[in-house]
Coordinates of C-alpha atoms and ligand atoms in Angstrom, one line a residue:
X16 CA -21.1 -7.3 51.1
X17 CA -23.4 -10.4 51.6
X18 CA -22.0 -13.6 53.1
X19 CA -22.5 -15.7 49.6
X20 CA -20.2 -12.6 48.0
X21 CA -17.2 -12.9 51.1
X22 CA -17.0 -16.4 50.4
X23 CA -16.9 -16.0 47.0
X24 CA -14.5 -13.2 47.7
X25 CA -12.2 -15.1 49.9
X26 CA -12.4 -18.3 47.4
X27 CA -10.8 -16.0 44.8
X28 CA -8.3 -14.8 47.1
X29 CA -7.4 -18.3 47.9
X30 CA -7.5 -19.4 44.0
X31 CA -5.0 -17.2 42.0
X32 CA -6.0 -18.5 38.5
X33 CA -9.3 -16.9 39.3
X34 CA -7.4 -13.4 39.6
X35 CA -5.7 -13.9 36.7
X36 CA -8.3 -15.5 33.7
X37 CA -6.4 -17.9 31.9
X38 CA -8.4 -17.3 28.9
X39 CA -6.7 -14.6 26.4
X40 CA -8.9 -13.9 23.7
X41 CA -7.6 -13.5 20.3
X42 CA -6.0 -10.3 19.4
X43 CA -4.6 -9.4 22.4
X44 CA -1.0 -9.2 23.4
X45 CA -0.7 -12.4 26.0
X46 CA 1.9 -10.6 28.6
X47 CA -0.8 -7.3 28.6
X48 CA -3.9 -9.1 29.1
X49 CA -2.2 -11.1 32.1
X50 CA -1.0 -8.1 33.3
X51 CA -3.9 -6.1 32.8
X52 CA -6.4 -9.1 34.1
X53 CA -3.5 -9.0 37.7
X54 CA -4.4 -5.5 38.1
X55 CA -7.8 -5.5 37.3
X56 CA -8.4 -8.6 40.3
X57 CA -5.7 -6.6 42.7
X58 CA -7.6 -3.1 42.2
X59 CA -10.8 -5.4 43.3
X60 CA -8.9 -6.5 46.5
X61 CA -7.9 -3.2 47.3
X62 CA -11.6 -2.0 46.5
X63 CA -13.1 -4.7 48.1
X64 CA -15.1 -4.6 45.2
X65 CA -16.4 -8.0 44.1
X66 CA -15.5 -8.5 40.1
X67 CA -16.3 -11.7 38.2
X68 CA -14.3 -13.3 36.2
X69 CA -16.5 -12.9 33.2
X70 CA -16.3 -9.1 34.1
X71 CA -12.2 -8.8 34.9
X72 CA -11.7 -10.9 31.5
X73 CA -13.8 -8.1 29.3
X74 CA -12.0 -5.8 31.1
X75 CA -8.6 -6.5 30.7
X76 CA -9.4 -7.4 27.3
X77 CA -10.2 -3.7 26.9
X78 CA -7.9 -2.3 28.5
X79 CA -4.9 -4.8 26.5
X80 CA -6.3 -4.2 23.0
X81 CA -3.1 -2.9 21.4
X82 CA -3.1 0.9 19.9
X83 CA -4.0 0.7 16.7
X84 CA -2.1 2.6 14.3
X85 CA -2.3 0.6 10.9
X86 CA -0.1 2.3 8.1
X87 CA -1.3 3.9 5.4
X88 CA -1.7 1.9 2.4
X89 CA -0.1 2.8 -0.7
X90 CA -1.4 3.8 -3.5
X91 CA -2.3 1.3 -6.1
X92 CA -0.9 3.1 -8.9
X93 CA 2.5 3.4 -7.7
X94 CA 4.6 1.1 -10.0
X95 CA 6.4 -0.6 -6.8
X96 CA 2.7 -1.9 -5.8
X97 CA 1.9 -3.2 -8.9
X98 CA 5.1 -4.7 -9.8
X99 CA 4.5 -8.2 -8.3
X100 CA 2.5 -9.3 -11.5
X101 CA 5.1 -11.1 -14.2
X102 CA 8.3 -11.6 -14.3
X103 CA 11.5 -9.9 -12.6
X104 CA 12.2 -7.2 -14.6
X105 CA 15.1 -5.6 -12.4
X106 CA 18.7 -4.9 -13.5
X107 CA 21.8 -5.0 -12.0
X108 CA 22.6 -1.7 -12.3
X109 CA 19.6 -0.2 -11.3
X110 CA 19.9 -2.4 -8.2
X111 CA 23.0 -2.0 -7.4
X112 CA 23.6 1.9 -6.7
X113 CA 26.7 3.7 -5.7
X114 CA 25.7 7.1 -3.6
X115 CA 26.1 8.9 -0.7
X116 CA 24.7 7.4 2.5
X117 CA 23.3 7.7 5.1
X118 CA 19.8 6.2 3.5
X119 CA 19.4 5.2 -0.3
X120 CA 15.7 5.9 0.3
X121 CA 16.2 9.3 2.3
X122 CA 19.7 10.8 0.7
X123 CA 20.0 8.7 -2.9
X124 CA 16.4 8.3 -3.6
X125 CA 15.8 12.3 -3.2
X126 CA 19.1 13.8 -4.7
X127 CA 18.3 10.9 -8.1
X128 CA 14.4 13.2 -7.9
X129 CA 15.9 16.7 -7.2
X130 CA 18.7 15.9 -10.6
X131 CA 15.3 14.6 -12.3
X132 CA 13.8 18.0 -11.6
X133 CA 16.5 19.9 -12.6
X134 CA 16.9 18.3 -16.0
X135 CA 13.4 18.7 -16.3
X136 CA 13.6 22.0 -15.8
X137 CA 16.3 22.7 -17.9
X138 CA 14.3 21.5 -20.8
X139 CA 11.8 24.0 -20.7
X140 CA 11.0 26.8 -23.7
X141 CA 12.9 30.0 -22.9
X142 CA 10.1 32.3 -22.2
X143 CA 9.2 30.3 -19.7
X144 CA 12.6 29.6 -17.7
X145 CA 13.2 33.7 -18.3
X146 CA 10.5 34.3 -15.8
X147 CA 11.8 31.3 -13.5
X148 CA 12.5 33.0 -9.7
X149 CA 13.2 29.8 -7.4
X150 CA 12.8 26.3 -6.9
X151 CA 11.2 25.0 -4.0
X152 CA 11.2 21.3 -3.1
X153 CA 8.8 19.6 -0.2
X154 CA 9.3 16.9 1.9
X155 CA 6.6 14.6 3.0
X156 CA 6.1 12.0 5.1
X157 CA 8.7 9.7 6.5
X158 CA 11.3 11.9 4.7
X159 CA 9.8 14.6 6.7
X160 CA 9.9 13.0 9.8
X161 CA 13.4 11.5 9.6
X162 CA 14.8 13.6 7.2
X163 CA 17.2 15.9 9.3
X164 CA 18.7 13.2 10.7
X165 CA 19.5 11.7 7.2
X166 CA 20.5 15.3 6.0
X167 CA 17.6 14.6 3.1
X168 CA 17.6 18.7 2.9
X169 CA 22.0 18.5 1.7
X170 CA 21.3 15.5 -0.4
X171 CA 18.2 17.1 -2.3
X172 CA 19.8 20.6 -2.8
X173 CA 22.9 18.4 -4.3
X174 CA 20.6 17.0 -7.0
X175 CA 19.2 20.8 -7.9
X176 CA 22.0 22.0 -8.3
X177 CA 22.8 19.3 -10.7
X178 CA 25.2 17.0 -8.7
X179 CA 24.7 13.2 -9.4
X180 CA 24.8 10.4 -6.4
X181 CA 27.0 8.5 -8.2
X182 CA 29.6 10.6 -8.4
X183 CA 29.3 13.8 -6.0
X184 CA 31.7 14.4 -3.6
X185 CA 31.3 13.6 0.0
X186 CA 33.2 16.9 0.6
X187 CA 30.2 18.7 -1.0
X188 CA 27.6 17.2 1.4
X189 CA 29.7 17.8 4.6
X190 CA 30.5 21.3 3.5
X191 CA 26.7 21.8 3.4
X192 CA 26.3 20.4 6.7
X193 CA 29.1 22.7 8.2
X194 CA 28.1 25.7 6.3
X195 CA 24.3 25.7 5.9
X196 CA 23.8 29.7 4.7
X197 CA 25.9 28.9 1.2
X198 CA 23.9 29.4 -2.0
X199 CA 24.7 27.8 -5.0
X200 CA 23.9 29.4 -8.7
X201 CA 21.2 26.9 -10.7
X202 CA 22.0 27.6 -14.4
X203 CA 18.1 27.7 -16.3
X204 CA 18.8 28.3 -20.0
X205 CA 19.4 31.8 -20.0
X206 CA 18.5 32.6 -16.1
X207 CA 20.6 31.6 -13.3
X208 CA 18.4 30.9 -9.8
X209 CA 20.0 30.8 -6.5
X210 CA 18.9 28.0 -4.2
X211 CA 20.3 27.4 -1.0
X212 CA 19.1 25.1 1.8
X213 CA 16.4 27.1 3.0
X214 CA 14.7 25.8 -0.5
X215 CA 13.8 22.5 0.6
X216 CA 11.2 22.6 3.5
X217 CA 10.0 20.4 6.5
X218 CA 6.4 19.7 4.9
X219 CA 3.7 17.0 6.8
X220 CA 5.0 14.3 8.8
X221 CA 1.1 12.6 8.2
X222 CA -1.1 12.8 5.5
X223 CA -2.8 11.4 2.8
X224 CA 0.3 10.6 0.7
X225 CA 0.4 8.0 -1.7
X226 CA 3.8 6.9 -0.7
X227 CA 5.5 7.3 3.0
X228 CA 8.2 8.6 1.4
X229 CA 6.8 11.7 -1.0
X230 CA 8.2 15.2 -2.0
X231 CA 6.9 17.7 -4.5
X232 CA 9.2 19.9 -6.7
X233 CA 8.6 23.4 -7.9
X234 CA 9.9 25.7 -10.7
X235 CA 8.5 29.1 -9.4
X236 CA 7.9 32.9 -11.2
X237 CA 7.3 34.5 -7.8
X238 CA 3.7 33.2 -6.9
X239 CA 2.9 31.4 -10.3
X240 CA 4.3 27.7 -10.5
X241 CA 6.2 26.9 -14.0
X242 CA 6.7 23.2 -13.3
X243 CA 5.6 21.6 -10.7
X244 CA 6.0 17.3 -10.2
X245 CA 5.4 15.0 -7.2
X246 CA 7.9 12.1 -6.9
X247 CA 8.3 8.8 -4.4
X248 CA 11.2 7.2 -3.0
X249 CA 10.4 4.1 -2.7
X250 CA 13.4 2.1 -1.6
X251 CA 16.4 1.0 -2.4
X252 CA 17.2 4.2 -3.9
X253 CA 14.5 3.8 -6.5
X254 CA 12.0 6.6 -7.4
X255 CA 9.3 6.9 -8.8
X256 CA 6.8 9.7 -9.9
X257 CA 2.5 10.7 -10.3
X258 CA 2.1 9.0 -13.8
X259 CA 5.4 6.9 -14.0
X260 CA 5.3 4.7 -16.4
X261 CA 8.1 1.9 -15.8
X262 CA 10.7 1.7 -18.8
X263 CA 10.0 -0.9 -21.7
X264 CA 12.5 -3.7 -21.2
X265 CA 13.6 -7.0 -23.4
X266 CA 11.5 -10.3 -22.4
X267 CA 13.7 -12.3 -19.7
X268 CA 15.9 -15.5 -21.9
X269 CA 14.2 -17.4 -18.4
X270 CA 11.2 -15.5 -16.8
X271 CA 10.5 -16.3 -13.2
X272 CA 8.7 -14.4 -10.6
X273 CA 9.2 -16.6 -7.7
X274 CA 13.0 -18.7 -6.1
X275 CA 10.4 -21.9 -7.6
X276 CA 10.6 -20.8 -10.5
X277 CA 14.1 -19.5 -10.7
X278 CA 15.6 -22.2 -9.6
X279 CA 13.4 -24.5 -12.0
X280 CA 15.6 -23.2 -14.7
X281 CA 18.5 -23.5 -13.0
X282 CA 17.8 -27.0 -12.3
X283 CA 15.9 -28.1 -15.6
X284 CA 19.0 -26.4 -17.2
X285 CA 22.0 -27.4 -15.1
X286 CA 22.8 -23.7 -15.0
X287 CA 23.6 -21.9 -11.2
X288 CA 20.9 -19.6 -9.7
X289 CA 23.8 -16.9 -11.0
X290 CA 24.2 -18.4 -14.8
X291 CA 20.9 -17.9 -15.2
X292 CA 20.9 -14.7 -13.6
X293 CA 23.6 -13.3 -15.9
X294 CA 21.4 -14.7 -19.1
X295 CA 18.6 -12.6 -18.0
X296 CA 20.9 -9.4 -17.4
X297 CA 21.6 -9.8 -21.0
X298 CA 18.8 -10.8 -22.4
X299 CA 16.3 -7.4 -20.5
X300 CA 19.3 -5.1 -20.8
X301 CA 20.8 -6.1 -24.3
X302 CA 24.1 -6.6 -22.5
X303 CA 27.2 -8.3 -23.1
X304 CA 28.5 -10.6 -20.9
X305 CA 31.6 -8.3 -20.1
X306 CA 29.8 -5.4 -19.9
X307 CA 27.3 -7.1 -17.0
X308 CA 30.8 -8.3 -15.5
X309 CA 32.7 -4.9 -15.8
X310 CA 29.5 -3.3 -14.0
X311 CA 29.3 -6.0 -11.5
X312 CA 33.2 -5.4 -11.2
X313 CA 32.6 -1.7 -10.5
X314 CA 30.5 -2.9 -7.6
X315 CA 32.5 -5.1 -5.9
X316 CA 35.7 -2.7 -6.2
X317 CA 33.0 0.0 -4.4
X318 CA 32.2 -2.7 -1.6
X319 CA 35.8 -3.4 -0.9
X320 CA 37.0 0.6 -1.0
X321 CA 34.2 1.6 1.6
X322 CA 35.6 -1.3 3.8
X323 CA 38.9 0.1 3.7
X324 CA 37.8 4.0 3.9
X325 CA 35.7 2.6 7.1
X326 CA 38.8 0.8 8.6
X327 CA 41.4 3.1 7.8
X328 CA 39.4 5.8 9.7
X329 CA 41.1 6.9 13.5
X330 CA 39.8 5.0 16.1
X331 CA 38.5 8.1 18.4
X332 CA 36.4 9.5 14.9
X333 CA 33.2 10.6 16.4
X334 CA 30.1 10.0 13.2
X335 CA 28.2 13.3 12.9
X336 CA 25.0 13.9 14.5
X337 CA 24.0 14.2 17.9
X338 CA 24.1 11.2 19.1
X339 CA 28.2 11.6 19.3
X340 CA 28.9 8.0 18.4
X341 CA 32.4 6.8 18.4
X342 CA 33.6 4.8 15.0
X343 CA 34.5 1.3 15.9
X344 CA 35.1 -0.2 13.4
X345 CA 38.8 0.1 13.6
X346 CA 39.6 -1.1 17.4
X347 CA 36.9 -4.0 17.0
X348 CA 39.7 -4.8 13.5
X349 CA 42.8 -4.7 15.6
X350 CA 41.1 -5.9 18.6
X351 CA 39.5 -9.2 16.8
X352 CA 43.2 -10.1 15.3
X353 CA 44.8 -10.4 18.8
X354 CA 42.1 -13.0 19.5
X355 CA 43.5 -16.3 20.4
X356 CA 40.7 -18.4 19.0
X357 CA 40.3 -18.1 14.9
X358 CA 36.6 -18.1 14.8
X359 CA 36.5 -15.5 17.4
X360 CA 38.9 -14.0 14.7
X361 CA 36.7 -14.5 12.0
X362 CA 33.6 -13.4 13.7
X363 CA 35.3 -10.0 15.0
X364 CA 36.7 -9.3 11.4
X365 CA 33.9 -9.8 9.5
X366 CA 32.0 -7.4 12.4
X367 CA 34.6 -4.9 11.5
X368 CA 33.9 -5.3 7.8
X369 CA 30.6 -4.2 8.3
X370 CA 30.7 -1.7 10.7
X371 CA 33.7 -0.1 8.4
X372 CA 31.2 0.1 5.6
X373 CA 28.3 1.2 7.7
X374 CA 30.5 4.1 10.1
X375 CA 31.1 5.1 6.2
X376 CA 27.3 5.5 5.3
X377 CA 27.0 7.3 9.0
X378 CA 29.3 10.3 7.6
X379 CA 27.3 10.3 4.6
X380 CA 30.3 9.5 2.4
X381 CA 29.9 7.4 -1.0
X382 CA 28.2 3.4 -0.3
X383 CA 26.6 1.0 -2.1
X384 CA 22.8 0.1 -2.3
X385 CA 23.0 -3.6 -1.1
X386 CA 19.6 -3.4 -0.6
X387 CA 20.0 0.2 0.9
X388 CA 22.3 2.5 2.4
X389 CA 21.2 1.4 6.4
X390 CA 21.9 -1.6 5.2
X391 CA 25.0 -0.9 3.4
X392 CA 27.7 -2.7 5.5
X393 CA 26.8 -5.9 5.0
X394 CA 27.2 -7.2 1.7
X395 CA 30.6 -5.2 1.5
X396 CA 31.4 -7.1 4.8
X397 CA 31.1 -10.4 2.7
X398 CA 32.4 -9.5 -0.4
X399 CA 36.0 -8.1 1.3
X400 CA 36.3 -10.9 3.6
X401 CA 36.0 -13.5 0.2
X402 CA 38.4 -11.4 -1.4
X403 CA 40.5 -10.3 1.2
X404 CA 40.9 -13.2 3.2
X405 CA 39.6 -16.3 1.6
X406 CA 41.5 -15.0 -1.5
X407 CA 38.9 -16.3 -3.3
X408 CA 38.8 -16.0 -7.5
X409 CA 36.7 -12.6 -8.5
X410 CA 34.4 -14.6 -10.9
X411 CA 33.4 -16.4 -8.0
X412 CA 32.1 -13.3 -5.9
X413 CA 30.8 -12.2 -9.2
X414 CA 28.7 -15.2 -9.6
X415 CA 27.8 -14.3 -5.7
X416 CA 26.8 -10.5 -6.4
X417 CA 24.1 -11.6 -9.1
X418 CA 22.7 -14.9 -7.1
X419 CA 22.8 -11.9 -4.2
X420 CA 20.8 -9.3 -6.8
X421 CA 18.4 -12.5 -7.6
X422 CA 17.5 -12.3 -4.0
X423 CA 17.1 -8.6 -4.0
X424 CA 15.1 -9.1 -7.0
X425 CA 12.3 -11.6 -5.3
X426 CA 11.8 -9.5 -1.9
X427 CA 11.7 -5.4 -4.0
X428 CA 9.0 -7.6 -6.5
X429 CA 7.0 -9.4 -3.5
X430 CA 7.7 -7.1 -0.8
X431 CA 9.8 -4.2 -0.2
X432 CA 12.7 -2.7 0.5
X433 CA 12.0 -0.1 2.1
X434 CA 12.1 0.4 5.9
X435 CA 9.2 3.3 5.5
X436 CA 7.1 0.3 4.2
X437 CA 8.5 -2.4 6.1
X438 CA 10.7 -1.9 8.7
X439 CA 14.5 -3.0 9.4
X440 CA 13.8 -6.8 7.8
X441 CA 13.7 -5.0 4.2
X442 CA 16.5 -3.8 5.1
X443 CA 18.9 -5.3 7.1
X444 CA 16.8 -8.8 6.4
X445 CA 16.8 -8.3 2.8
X446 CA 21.2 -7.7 3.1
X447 CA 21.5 -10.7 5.5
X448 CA 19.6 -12.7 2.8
X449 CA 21.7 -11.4 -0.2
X450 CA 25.0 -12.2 1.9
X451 CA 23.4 -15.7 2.2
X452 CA 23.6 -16.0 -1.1
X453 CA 26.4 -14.4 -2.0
X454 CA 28.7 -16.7 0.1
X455 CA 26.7 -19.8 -0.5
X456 CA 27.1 -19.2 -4.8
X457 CA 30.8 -18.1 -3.9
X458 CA 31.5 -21.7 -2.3
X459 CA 29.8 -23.6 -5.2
X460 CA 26.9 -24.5 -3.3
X461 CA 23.7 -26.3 -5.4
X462 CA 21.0 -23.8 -5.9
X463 CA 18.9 -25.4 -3.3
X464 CA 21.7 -24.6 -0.8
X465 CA 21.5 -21.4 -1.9
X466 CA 17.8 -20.4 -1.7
X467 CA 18.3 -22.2 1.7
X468 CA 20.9 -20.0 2.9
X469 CA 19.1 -16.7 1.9
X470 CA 15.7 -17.9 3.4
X471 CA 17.0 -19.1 6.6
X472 CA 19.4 -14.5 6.9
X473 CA 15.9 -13.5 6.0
X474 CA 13.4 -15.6 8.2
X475 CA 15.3 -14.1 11.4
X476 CA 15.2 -11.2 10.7
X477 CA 11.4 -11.1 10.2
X478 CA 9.2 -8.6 12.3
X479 CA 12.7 -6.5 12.7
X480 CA 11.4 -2.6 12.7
X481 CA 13.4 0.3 11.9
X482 CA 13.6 2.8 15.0
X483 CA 16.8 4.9 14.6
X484 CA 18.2 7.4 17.1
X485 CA 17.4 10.6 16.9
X486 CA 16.4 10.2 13.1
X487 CA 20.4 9.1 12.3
X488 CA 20.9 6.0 10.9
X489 CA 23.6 5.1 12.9
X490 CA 22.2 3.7 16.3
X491 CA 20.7 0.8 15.9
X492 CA 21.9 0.4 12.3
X493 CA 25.2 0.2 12.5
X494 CA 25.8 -2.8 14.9
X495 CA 22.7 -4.2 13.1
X496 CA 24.8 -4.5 9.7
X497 CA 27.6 -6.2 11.9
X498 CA 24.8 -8.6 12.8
X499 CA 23.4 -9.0 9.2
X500 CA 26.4 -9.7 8.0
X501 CA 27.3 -12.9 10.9
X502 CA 24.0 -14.0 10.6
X503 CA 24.4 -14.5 6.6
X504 CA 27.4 -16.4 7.5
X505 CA 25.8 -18.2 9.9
X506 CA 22.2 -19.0 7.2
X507 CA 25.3 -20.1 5.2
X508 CA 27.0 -22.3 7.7
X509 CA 23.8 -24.5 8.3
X510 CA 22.6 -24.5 4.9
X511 CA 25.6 -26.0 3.7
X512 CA 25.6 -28.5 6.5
X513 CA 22.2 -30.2 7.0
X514 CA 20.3 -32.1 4.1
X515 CA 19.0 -29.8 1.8
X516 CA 15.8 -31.2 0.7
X517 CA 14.7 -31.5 4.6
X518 CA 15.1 -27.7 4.7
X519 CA 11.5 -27.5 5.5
X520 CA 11.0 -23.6 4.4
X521 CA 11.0 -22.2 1.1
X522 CA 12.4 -18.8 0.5
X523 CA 9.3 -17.8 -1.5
X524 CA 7.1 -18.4 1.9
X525 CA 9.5 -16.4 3.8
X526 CA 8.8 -13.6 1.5
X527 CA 5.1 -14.0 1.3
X528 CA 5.8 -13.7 5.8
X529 CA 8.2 -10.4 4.9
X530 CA 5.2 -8.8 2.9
X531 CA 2.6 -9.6 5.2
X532 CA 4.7 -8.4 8.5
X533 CA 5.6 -5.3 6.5
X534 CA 1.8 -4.5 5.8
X535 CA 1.0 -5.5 9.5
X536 CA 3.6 -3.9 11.2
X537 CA 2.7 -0.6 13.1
X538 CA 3.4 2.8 11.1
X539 CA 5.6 3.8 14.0
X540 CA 8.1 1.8 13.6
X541 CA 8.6 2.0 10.0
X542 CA 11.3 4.8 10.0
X543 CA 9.5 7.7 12.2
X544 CA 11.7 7.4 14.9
X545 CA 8.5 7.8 16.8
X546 CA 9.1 4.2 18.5
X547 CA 11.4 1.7 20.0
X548 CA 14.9 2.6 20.3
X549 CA 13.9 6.3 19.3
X550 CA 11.6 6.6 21.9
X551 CA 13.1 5.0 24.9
X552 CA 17.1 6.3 24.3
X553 CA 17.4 9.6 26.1
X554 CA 20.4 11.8 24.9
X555 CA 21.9 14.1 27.1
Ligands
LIG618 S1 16.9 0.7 11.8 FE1 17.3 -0.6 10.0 S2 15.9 0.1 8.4 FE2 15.9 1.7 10.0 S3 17.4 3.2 9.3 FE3 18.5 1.7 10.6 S4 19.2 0.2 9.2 FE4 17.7 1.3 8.1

């Protein structure tokens, strides 16, 4: 080493900012490239190697570049893509689903496409279904990839042999999960098939799909297929299928696509964010206003008996699954009410509300898409603590569920719901939000306070990805529903307490950041269990 480089050695050792560059270029994580620059100067210490600065900042730039593993993009043609030109379209009831948990995108979404199939099916000529010898179905994708832990393989066979999420029995699914080798008759016109689980097959984890959450069904005669149709889940328990067309619906009584515009006619109209919502029910439905309210009824009765299944389970009830997770739900109940504080009441109930509702989903018994089933404890965490404890009237929560579907509405048109797309925030983020505005609406809040609430659940939850244990949407999801549901309480809390108009965020922005995180975020943390908490919880 010449004398000009020791001194220029030694200067560096004496001046630390010129071991670590202070300059981080753009598109690098800031902790790694500091990191990375530290070790790259250090390694030249030990080397007595002589780097420049110029040379340790490409270096570490290199070397901090984060992996790049951009999901897929969806397929332009899939209705869920296109469906953020015009107005909201959705329905209450096709929002709102009642099914078996634990995932309305993994267990709802594919028994609602293997029923599909099997009324297909059942509607073909007679020569053809006399030749019929099985029916195959394929998973793809994330339902591939997280699918066992879900039990997507019980909930599928369910649907082919022509049992309906709404009202299949919980008993069925377990039984299927305790005694895998039964087969079940499928009655074909004249032929009857046997299908057991050993019909619905592990396909690709990767590929070229047009949706992270694809599977093919097949009506076969031995090698020749009869019927064949590919289908989507695409959240929320909604599906979809190659060439779906969405249904033809009445024109909105007040179209909006955006909270602007939804609470425009609110305002322009003295109407609540919920009145309006119930005029639009009727008007794209051709509803009554008692048959909007006896569905929305039927909802709410669902939210509050999965509360009380959840609770009323033994405290030492260990949730299937290998990750051998004690229920909760219970002791945290009992334990909260011993508290000698009330609001360490309140908060310990209300985490028991939704950890009843979500240990419920865990087992697979019957939940409520609130927006989804991992997200399924904390709306019902909302509605029974209104009911049950504030005693408040039911047409009050009513009003709640639909300002609650409004918001539901806004982020499945502009974003997603669906944690294969987007992670835990269009989940867990989307509930929060709903329960925002759920309570807000239920207190008689203005519709500013309202769209305040929901956008201040859903801005913290934004970037939130979906990593579950072991593929079982139990561990993180669980707690996370307890968290949802406090964290709507507390978007509530300071929406109804600082100045409305100063609220400096609107929720329409908030969606536009949901969307663009979603399409951002890495693929492995969109319900792979290939990162996160999936990757760095051992069991043993
Ligand atoms: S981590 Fe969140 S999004 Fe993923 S399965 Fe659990 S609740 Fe659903």
């Amino acid at each position: 080493m010449s004398e000009k480089e020791n001194e220029k050695f030694d200067d560096e050792l004496l001046d630390a900012s010129g071991v670590i560059s202070n300059k981080i270029p753009s598109g690098v994580d800031r902790r790694s490239f500091l990191m990375r620059s530290a070790v790259v100067g250090a390694a030249a210490v030990m080397t007595g190697q002589v780097v420049s600065a110029r040379s340790r900042t490409l270096k570490a730039f290199a070397e901090s570049l984060p992996e790049q593993n951009p999901a897929p993009p969806l397929s332009s043609d899939l209705a869920v893509v296109k469906k953020g030109k015009g107005p909201v379209l959705t329905t209450i009831d096709e929002f709102y689903k009642v099914g078996p948990g634990p995932s309305s995108s993994h267990t709802i979404g594919p028994m609602r496409i293997t029923y599909d199939f099997y009324q297909r099916a059942t509607k073909l000529p007679a020569d053809k279904l006399a030749k019929a010898t099985a029916l195959k179905v394929n998973l793809f994708g994330s339902l591939s990839a997280t699918g066992k832990g879900h039990g997507t393989e019980r909930a599928s066979l369910a649907g082919l042999v022509g049992k309906e999420p709404a009202t299949v029995d919980p008993l069925f699914l377990d039984s299927l999960r305790d005694k895998p080798d039964q087969t079940f008759p499928v009655k074909l016109g004249d032929k009857t098939i046997t299908v057991s689980l050993k019909d619905i097959i592990y396909d690709a984890t990767k590929g070229d799909f047009k949706h992270p959450n694809t599977m093919t069904a097949k009506l076969m005669a031995g090698d020749e297929v009869l019927l064949e149709q590919e289908y989507y889940s695409v959240g929320g328990g909604f599906i979809e299928w190659k060439g779906y067309t969405p249904p033809k619906k009445n024109p909105p009584k007040y179209p909006f696509a955006t909270m602007k515009e939804l609470r425009a006619h609110a305002d322009s109209n003295k109407l609540s964010i919920a009145k309006v919502m119930l005029a639009n029910e009727m008007s794209i439905a051709g509803r009554t206003e008692e048959e909007v309210f006896a569905f929305v009824d039927k909802i709410i009765n669902a939210m509050v008996a999965t509360v009380k299944s959840g609770l009323s389970m033994p405290e030492d009830d260990v949730l299937p699954g290998p990750i051998k997770l004690h229920s909760k739900a219970a002791t945290v109940y009992k334990r909260a009410m011993d508290d000698t504080y009330q609001a360490d009441r309140g908060i310990g109930a209300l985490s028991a509300y939704a950890l009843a509702a979500s240990e419920e989903n865990g087992r697979g018994h019957l939940v409520i898409t609130a927006p989804t089933g991992g997200s399924a404890g904390v709306m019902p965490a909302l509605v029974y603590g209104l009911i049950e404890n504030r005693k408040l009237p039911l047409q009050k929560v009513r009003d709640g569920m639909l300002a609650a579907a409004a918001i539901g509405y806004l982020c499945k048109h502009h974003a997603t719901l669906s944690a294969a797309e987007g992670g835990c925030q269009a989940e867990i983020g989307v509930a929060s939000s709903m329960a925002a505005a759920l309570v807000a609406t239920a207190n008689d809040a203005e519709s500013r306070v309202v769209e305040n609430a929901a956008e201040s659940a859903l801005e913290h939850h934004l970037g939130m990805t979906c990593d579950p244990v072991a593929g079982y949407v139990q561990v993180p999801c669980i707690e996370r529903c307890a968290f949802g549901a406090v964290k709507a309480w507390t978007a509530y809390a300071i929406a109804s307490n600082e100045i409305a108009s100063r609220h400096r965020i609107d929720f329409d922005a908030t969606v536009q950041a949901l969307a663009q995180t979603a399409k951002d975020m890495n693929s492995k943390y969109k319900e792979t269990s290939e990162a996160g908490l999936a990757l760095s919880v051992v069991l043993c």
